[in-house]
Coordinates of C-alpha atoms and ligand atoms in Angstrom, one line a residue:
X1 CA 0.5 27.7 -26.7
X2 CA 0.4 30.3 -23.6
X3 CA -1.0 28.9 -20.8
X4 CA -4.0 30.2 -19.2
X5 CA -4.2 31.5 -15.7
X6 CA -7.6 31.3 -15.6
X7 CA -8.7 29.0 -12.4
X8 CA -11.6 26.7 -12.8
X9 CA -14.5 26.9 -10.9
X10 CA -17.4 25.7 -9.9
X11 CA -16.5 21.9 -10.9
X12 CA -19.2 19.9 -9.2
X13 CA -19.6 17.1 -11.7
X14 CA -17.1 14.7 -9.9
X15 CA -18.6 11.4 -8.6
X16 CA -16.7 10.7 -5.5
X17 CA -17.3 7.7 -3.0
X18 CA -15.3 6.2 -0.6
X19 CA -14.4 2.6 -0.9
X20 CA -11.0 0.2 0.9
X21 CA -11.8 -2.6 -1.4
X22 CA -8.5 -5.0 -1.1
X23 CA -9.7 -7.8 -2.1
X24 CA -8.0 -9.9 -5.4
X25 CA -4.9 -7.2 -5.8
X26 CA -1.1 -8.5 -5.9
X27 CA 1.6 -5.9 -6.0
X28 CA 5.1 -7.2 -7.3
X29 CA 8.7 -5.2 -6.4
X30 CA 10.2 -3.1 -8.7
X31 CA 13.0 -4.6 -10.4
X32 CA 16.6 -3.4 -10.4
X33 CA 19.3 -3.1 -12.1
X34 CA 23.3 -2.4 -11.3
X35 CA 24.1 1.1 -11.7
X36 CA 27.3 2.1 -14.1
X37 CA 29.3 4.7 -15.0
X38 CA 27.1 7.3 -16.2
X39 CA 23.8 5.6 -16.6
X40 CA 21.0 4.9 -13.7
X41 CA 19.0 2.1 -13.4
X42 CA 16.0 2.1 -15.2
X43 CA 12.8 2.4 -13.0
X44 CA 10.9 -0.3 -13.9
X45 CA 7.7 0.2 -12.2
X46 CA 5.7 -2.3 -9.7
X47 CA 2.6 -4.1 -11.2
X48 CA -0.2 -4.4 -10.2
X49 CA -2.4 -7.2 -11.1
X50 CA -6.1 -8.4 -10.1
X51 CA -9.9 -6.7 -10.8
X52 CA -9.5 -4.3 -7.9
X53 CA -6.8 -1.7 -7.7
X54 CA -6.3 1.1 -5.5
X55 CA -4.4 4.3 -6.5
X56 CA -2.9 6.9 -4.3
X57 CA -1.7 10.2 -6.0
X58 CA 0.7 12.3 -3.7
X59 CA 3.8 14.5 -3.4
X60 CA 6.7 13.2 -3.6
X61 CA 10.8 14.0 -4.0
X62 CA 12.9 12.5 -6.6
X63 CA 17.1 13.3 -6.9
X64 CA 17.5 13.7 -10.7
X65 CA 20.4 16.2 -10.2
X66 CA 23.2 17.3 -7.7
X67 CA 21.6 19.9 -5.4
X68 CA 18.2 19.9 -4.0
X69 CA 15.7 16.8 -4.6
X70 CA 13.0 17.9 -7.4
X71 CA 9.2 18.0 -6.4
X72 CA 7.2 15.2 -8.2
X73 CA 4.3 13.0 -8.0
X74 CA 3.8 9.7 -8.0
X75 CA 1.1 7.2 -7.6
X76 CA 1.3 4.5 -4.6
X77 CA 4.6 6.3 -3.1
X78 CA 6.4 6.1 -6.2
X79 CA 8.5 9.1 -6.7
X80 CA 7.8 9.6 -10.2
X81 CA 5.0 7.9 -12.5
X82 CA 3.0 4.8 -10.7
X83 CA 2.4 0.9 -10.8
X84 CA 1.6 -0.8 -14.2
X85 CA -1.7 -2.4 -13.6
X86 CA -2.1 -5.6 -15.3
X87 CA -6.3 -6.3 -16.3
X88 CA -7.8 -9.0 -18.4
X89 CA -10.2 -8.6 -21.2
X90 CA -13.7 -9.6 -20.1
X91 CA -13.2 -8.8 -16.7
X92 CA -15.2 -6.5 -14.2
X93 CA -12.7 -4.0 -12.8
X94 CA -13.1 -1.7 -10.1
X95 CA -10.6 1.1 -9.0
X96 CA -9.8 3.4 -6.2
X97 CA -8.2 6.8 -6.6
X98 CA -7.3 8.6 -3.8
X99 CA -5.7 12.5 -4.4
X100 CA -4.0 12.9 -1.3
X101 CA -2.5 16.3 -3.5
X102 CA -3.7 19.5 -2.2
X103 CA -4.6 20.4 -5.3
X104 CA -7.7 18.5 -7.5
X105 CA -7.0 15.8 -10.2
X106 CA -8.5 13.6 -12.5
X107 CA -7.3 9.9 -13.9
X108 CA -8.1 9.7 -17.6
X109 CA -8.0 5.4 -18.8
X110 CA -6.3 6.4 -22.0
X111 CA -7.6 4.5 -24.9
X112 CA -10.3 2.4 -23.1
X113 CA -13.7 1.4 -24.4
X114 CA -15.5 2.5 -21.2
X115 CA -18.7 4.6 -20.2
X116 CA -18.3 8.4 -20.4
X117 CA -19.0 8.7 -16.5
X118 CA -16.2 6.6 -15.7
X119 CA -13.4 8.2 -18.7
X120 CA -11.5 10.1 -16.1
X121 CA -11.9 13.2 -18.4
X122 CA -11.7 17.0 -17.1
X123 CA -15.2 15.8 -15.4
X124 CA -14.7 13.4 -13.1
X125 CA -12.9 15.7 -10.9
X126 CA -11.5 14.6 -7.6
X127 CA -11.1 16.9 -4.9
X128 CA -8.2 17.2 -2.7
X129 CA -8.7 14.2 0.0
X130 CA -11.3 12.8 -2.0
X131 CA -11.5 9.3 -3.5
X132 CA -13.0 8.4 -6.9
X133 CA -14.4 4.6 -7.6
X134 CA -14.8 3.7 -11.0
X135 CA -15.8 0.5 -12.6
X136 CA -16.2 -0.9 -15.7
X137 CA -15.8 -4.5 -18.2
X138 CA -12.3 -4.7 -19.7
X139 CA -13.9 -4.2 -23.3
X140 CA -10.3 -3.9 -25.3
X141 CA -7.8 -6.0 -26.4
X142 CA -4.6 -7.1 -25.4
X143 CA -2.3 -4.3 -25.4
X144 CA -0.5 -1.1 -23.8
X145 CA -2.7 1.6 -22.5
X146 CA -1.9 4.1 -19.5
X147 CA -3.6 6.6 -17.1
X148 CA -2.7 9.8 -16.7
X149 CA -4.7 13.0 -14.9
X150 CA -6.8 15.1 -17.3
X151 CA -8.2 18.3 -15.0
X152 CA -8.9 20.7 -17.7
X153 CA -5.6 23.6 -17.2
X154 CA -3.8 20.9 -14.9
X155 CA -2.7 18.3 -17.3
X156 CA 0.3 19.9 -18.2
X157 CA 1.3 20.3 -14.5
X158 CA 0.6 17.1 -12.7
X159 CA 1.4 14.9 -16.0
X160 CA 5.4 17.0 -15.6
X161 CA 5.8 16.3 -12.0
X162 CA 5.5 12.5 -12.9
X163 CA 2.2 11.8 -12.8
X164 CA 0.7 8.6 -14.9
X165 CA 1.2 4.7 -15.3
X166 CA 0.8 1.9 -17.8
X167 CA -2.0 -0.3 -18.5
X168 CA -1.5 -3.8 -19.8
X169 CA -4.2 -5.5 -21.1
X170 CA -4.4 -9.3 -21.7
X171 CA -6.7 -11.4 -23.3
X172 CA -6.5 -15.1 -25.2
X173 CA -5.9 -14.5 -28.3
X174 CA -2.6 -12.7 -27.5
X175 CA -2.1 -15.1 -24.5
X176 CA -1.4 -18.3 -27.2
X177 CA 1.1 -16.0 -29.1
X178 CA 4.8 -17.2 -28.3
X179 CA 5.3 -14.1 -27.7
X180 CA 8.0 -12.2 -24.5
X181 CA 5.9 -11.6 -21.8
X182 CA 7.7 -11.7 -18.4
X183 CA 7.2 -8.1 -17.0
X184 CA 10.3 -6.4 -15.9
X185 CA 12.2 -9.1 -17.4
X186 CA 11.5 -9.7 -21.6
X187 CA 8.8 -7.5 -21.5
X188 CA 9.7 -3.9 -20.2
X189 CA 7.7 -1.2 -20.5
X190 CA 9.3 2.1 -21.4
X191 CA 7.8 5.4 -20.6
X192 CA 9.8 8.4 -22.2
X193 CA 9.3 12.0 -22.1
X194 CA 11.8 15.0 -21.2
X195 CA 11.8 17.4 -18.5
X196 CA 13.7 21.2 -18.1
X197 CA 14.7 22.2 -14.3
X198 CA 14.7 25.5 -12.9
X199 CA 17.9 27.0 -10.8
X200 CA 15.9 25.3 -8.0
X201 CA 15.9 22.2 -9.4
X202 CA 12.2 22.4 -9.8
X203 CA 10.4 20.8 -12.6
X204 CA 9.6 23.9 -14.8
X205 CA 6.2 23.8 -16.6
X206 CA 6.4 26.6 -18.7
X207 CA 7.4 25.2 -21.8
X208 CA 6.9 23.1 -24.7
X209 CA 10.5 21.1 -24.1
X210 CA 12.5 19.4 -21.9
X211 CA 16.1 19.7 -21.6
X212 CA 16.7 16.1 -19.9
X213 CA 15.4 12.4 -21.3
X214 CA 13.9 10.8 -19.0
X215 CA 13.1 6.8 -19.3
X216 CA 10.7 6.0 -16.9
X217 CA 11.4 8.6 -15.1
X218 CA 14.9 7.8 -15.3
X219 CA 17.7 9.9 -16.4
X220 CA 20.4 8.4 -18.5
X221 CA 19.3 5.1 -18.2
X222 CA 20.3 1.8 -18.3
X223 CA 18.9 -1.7 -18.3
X224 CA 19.8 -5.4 -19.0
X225 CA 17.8 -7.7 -20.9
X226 CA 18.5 -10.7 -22.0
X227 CA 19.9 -12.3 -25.0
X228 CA 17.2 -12.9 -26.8
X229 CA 14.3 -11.6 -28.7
X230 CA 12.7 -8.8 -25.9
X231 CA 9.3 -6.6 -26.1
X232 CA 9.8 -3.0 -25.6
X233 CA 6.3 -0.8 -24.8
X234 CA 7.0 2.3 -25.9
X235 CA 5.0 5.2 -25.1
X236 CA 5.4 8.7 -25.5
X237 CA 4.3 10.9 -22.9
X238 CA 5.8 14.2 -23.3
X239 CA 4.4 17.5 -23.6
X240 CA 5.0 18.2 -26.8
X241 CA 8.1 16.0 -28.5
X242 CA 8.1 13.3 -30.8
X243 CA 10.3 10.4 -31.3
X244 CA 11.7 9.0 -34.4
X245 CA 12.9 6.0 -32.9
X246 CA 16.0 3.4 -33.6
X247 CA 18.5 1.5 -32.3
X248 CA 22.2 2.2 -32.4
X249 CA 23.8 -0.3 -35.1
X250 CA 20.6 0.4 -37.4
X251 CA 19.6 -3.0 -36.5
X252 CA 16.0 -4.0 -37.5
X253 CA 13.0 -4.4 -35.1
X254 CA 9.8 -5.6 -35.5
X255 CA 6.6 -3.3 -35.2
X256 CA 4.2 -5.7 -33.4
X257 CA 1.4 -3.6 -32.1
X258 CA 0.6 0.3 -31.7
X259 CA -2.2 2.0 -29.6
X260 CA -5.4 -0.4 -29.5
X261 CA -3.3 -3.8 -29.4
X262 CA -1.5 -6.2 -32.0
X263 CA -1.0 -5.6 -36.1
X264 CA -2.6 -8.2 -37.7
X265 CA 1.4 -9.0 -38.7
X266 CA 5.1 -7.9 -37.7
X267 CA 6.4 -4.9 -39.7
X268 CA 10.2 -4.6 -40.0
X269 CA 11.8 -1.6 -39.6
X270 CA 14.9 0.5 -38.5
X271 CA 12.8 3.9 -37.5
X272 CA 9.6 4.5 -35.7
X273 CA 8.0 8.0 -34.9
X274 CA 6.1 8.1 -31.7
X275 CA 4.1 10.8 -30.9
X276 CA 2.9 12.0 -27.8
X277 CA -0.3 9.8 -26.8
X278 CA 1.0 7.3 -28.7
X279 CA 2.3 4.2 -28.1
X280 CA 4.3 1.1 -29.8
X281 CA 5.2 -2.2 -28.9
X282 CA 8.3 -3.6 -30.8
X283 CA 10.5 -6.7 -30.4
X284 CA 14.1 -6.7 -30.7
X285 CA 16.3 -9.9 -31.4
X286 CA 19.1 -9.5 -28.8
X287 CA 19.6 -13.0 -29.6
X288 CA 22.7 -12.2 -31.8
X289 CA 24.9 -9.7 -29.3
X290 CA 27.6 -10.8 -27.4
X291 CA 26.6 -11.1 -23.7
X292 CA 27.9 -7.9 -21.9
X293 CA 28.0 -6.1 -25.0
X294 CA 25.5 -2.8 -25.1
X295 CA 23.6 -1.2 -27.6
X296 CA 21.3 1.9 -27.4
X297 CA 17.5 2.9 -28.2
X298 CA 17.8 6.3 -29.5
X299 CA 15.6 9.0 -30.9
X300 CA 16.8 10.4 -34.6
X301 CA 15.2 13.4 -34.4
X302 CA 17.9 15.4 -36.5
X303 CA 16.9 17.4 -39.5
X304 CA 13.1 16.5 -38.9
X305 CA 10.9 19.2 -41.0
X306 CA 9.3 22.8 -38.8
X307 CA 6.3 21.3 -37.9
X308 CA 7.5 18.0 -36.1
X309 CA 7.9 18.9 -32.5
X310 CA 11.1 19.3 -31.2
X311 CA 12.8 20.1 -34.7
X312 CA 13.3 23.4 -33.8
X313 CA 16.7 24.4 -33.6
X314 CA 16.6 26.9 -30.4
X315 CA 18.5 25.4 -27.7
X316 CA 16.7 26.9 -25.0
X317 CA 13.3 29.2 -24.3
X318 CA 9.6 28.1 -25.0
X319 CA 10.2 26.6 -28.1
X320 CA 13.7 25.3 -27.7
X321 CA 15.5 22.7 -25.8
X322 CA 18.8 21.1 -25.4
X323 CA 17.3 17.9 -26.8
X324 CA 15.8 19.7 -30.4
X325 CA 16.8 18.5 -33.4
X326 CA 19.4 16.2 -32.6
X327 CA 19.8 12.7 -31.8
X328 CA 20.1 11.6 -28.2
X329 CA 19.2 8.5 -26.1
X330 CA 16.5 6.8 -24.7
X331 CA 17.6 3.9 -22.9
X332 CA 21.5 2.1 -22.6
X333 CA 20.9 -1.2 -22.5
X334 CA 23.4 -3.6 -21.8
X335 CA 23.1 -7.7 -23.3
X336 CA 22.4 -10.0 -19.7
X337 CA 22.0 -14.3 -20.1
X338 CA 19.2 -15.5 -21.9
X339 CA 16.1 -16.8 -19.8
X340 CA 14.8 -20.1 -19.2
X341 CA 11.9 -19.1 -21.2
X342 CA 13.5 -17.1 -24.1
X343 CA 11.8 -16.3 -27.1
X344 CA 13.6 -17.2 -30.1
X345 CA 11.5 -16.5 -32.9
X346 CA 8.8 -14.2 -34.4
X347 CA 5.1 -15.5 -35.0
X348 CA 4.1 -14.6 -38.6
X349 CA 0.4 -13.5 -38.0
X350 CA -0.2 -11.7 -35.0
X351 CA -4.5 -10.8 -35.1
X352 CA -7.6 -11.1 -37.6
X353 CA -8.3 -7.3 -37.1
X354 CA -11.1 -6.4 -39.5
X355 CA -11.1 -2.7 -39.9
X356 CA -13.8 -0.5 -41.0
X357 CA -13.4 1.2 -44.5
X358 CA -15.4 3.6 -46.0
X359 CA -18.4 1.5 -47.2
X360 CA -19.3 1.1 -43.4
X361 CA -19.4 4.5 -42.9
X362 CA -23.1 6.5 -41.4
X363 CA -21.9 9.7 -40.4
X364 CA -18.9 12.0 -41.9
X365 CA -17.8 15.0 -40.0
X366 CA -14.6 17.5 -40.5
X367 CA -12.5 18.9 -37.6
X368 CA -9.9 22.2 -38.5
X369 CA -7.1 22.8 -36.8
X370 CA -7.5 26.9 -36.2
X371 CA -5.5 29.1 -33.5
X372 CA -2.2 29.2 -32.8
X373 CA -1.2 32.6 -34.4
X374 CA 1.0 35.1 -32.8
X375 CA 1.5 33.7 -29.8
X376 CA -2.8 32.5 -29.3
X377 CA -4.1 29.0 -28.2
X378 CA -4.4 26.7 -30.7
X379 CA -8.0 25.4 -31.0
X380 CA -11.2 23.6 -33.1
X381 CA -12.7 24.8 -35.6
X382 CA -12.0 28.1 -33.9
X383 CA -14.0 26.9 -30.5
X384 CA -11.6 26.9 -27.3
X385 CA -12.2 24.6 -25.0
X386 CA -15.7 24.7 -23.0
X387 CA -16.4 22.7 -20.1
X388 CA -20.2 22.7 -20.7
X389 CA -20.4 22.9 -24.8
X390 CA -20.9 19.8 -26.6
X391 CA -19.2 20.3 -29.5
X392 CA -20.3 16.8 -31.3
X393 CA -23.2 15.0 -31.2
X394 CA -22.8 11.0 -32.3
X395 CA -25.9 8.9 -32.7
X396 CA -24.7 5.5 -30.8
X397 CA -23.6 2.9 -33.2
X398 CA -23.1 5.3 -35.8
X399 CA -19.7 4.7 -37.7
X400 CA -18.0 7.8 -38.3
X401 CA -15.6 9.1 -40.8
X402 CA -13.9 12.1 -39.3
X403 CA -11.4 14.6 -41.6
X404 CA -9.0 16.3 -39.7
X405 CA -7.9 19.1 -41.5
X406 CA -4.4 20.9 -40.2
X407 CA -3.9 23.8 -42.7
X408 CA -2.2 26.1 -39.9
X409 CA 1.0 26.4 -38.5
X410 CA 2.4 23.4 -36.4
X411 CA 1.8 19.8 -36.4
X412 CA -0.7 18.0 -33.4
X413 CA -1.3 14.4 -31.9
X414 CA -5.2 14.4 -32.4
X415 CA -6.9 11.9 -29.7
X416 CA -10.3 10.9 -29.5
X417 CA -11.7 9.1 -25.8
X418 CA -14.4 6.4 -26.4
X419 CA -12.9 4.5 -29.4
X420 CA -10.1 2.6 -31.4
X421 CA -10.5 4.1 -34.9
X422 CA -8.7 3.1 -38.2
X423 CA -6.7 5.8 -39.8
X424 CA -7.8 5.1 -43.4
X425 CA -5.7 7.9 -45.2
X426 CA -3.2 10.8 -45.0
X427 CA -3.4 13.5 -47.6
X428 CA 0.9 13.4 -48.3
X429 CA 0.6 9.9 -49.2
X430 CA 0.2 6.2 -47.7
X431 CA -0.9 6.0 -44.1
X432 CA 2.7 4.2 -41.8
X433 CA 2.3 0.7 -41.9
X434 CA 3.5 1.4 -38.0
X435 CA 0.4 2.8 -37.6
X436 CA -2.3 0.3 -39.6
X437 CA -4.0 -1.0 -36.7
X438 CA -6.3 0.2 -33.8
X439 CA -5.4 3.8 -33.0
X440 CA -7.0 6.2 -30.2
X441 CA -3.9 8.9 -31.3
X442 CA -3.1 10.2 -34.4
X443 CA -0.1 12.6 -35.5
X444 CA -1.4 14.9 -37.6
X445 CA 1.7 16.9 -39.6
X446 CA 1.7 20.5 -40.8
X447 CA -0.1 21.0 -43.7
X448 CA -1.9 17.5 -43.7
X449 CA -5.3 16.0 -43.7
X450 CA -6.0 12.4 -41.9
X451 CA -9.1 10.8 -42.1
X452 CA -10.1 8.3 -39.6
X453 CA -13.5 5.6 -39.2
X454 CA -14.5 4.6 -36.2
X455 CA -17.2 3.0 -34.4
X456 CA -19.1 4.8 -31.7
X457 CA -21.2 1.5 -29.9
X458 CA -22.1 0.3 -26.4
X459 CA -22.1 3.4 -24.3
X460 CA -24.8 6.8 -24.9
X461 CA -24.5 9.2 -22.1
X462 CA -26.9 12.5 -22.8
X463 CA -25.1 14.8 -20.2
X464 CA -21.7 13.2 -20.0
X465 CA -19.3 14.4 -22.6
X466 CA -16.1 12.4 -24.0
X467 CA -13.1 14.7 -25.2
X468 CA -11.3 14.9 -28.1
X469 CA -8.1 16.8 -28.2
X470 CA -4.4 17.4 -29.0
X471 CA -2.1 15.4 -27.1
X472 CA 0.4 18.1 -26.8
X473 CA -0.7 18.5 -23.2
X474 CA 0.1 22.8 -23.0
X475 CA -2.3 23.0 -26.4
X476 CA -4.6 20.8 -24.4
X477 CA -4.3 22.9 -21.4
X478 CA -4.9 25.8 -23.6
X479 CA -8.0 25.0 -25.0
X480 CA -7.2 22.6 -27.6
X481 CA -10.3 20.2 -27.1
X482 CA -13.7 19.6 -27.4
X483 CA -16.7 17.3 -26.5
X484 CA -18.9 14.8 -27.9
X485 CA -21.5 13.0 -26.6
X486 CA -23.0 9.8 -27.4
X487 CA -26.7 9.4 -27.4
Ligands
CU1 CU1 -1.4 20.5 -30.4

């Protein structure tokens, strides 16, 4: 929970070489929208499309309240958050991140199947000035992903000032679904986490909350889509806050993939709880509302049980925040002319996922939740974080059943680098249907046990270490991880 002030040293595992390769990268505008009233148009950020893409972390301003600009960063002189790069599955992808902060960094590929060298964990540090040149196949499927720095004690920090992006991944199977998929246009991508500001303006980094939504880095923010059915990405990056999420009138949506890509089927709903890490990709049928009428995405996090984050009901210090345990908005949006290309139907069957199940299983190991008490980190089976202890050994191909066990005081978002697992049961009852297919995040409540089964195939690495850890990125920062390696 408390932050360390400890300052790293001695980080000289970072692979860093210089490379200007251009070639095969298009960059579209940002879209905009007319501001109104009270809302702010939605940032909707530039993509990025092609095998080789070039990154650019820096300083940057951003005006999200009367008074002085707030210090940010963004990637590729965005003032907040960075281009949505756009890959295809199969493909050989190269990337170029430059940190032109003064201050090191790391770019994590959140939920990629990629070698541990090339993970963008607390490892694969890039210096101030330095640039970092990964490459690696496109091994996952089609869905949302997104990048975000990872320097062990900094994540907290550079993720608040606005730093991170989306990932889209394409592939065929997902490609012949009638599906929205004009970017910026049926197919937004929606980034939401919450920020508190110091008398300065500032963005303060000190607690577990933020006072302000903000939607792509927007604050109170509005968009129009069209009328017709539209595909929201939704991901949660916040610090610590979950989302139980809904529209407005109550209306229905459909579920249509989470984390590692589609559900093998839509799941209706009126609520989904996103966690932080997490992400889910619904469609909603505009193709009913009145043009210019509005309606809004919300969060319903009132009366959500002590354990789900932001239920507690201070309004202010570490653990409180103008935003707990109420509902408030996450994005206005406003009902604009159907497209030449609308959608105006749902496919039935979405994938042939075949998940692994406990008869597949070669290895079983159990991770506790420990720490946390009077005011401690929270950690590991009682282990906080080391940069150079492997905490997990995983013979390669090995298909693993991990129990994690959270018998403490608060509940987590447990992620694991390397793979898509299957959550194959929660100890209060049925696992979410929201939450049935490919997952790299899990929420794991107070007083719960999840067990997931996963496959750990194509890439052994004796000295590199993948992480597993709590999304809540101040219990990351305070030692709420640990490392396996692959061999
Ligand atoms: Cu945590």
């Amino acid at each position: 929970m408390k932050l360390s002030k400890i300052i790293l040293g001695c980080l000289l595992l970072s692979i860093i070489t210089i490379s200007c390769n251009k070639s095969s990268q298009t960059t579209s505008t940002a879209a905009t929208v007319t501001t109104s009233g009270e809302y702010n148009d939605l940032f909707v950020p530039p993509s990025i499309t092609g095998t080789n893409f070039n990154l650019t972390l820096a300083k940057a301003t951003k005006q999200f309240k009367t008074g002085a600009a707030t210090a940010t960063y963004g990637y590729n002189g965005n003032s907040f958050w960075g281009p949505t790069l756009i890959m295809n599955q199969g493909d050989d992808v190269k990337i170029n991140v430059t940190n032109n902060l003064t201050d090191q960094t790391t770019v994590h590929w959140h939920g990629f199947h990629i070698p541990a060298v090339m993970d963008g964990g607390p490892h694969q540090i890039i210096d101030a000035g330095g640039t970092w040149s990964p490459n690696f196949k496109i091994k996952n499927n089609a869905g949302t992903f997104w990048y975000h720095p990872h320097l062990h004690m900094k994540t907290y920090e550079q993720l608040a000032k606005g730093a991170g992006g989306f990932i889209i991944i394409k592939d065929p199977a997902e490609s012949a679904l009638a599906l929205p998929r004009t970017y910026g246009t049926d197919d937004i991508p929606l980034v939401f986490s919450s920020r508190r500001f110091n008398t300065d303006n500032s963005i303060d980094i000190s607690g577990a909350y933020g006072d302000y939504l903000l939607a792509n880095g927007t604050m109170n923010a509005q968009v129009t889509l069209p009328k017709q059915y539209v595909r929201l990405r939704l991901l949660n990056a916040e610090i610590e806050r979950g989302y139980d999420i809904g529209l407005s009138d109550n209306r229905t949506f459909s579920i249509i993939g989470n984390d590692g890509g589609l559900l093998n089927a839509p799941i209706t709903t009126n609520r989904v709880k996103i966690m932080p890490g997490e992400r889910v990709e619904i469609l909603v049928n505009l193709g009913n509302d009145a043009l210019a009428s509005t309606i809004d995405l919300k969060a319903y996090n009132t009366g959500q049980k002590f354990g789900f984050p932001g239920a507690e009901p201070a309004t202010a210090g570490d653990f409180g925040s103008l935003l707990n345990n109420k509902d408030f908005n996450l994005l206005h949006i406003k009902v604009g002319a159907t497209t030449a290309s609308a959608i105006t139907s749902l496919p039935s069957k979405l994938a042939s996922n075949v998940y692994w199940t406990n008869a597949d299983v070669t290895n079983s190991r159990t991770i506790n939740i420990t720490g946390g008490q009077a005011g401690a980190a929270f950690t590991f089976d009682n282990n906080t974080y080391g940069f150079t202890s492997i905490n997990q050994t995983i013979k390669l191909d090995a298909i693993e059943k991990w129990t994690i066990v959270n018998n403490n005081i608060f509940g987590h978002s447990f992620h694991v680098h390397d793979v898509q697992f299957k959550i194959i049961a929660r100890s209060s009852g049925t696992v979410g249907e929201h939450e049935s297919g490919w997952k790299d995040t899990v929420y794991v409540p107070l007083g719960e046990t999840v067990t997931v089964i996963a496959k750990f195939d194509d890439f052994s690495d004796a000295v590199n270490p993948y992480m597993y850890h709590c999304h809540f990125s101040n219990h990351e920062d305070g030692g709420m991880m640990g490392q396996f390696i692959v061999k």
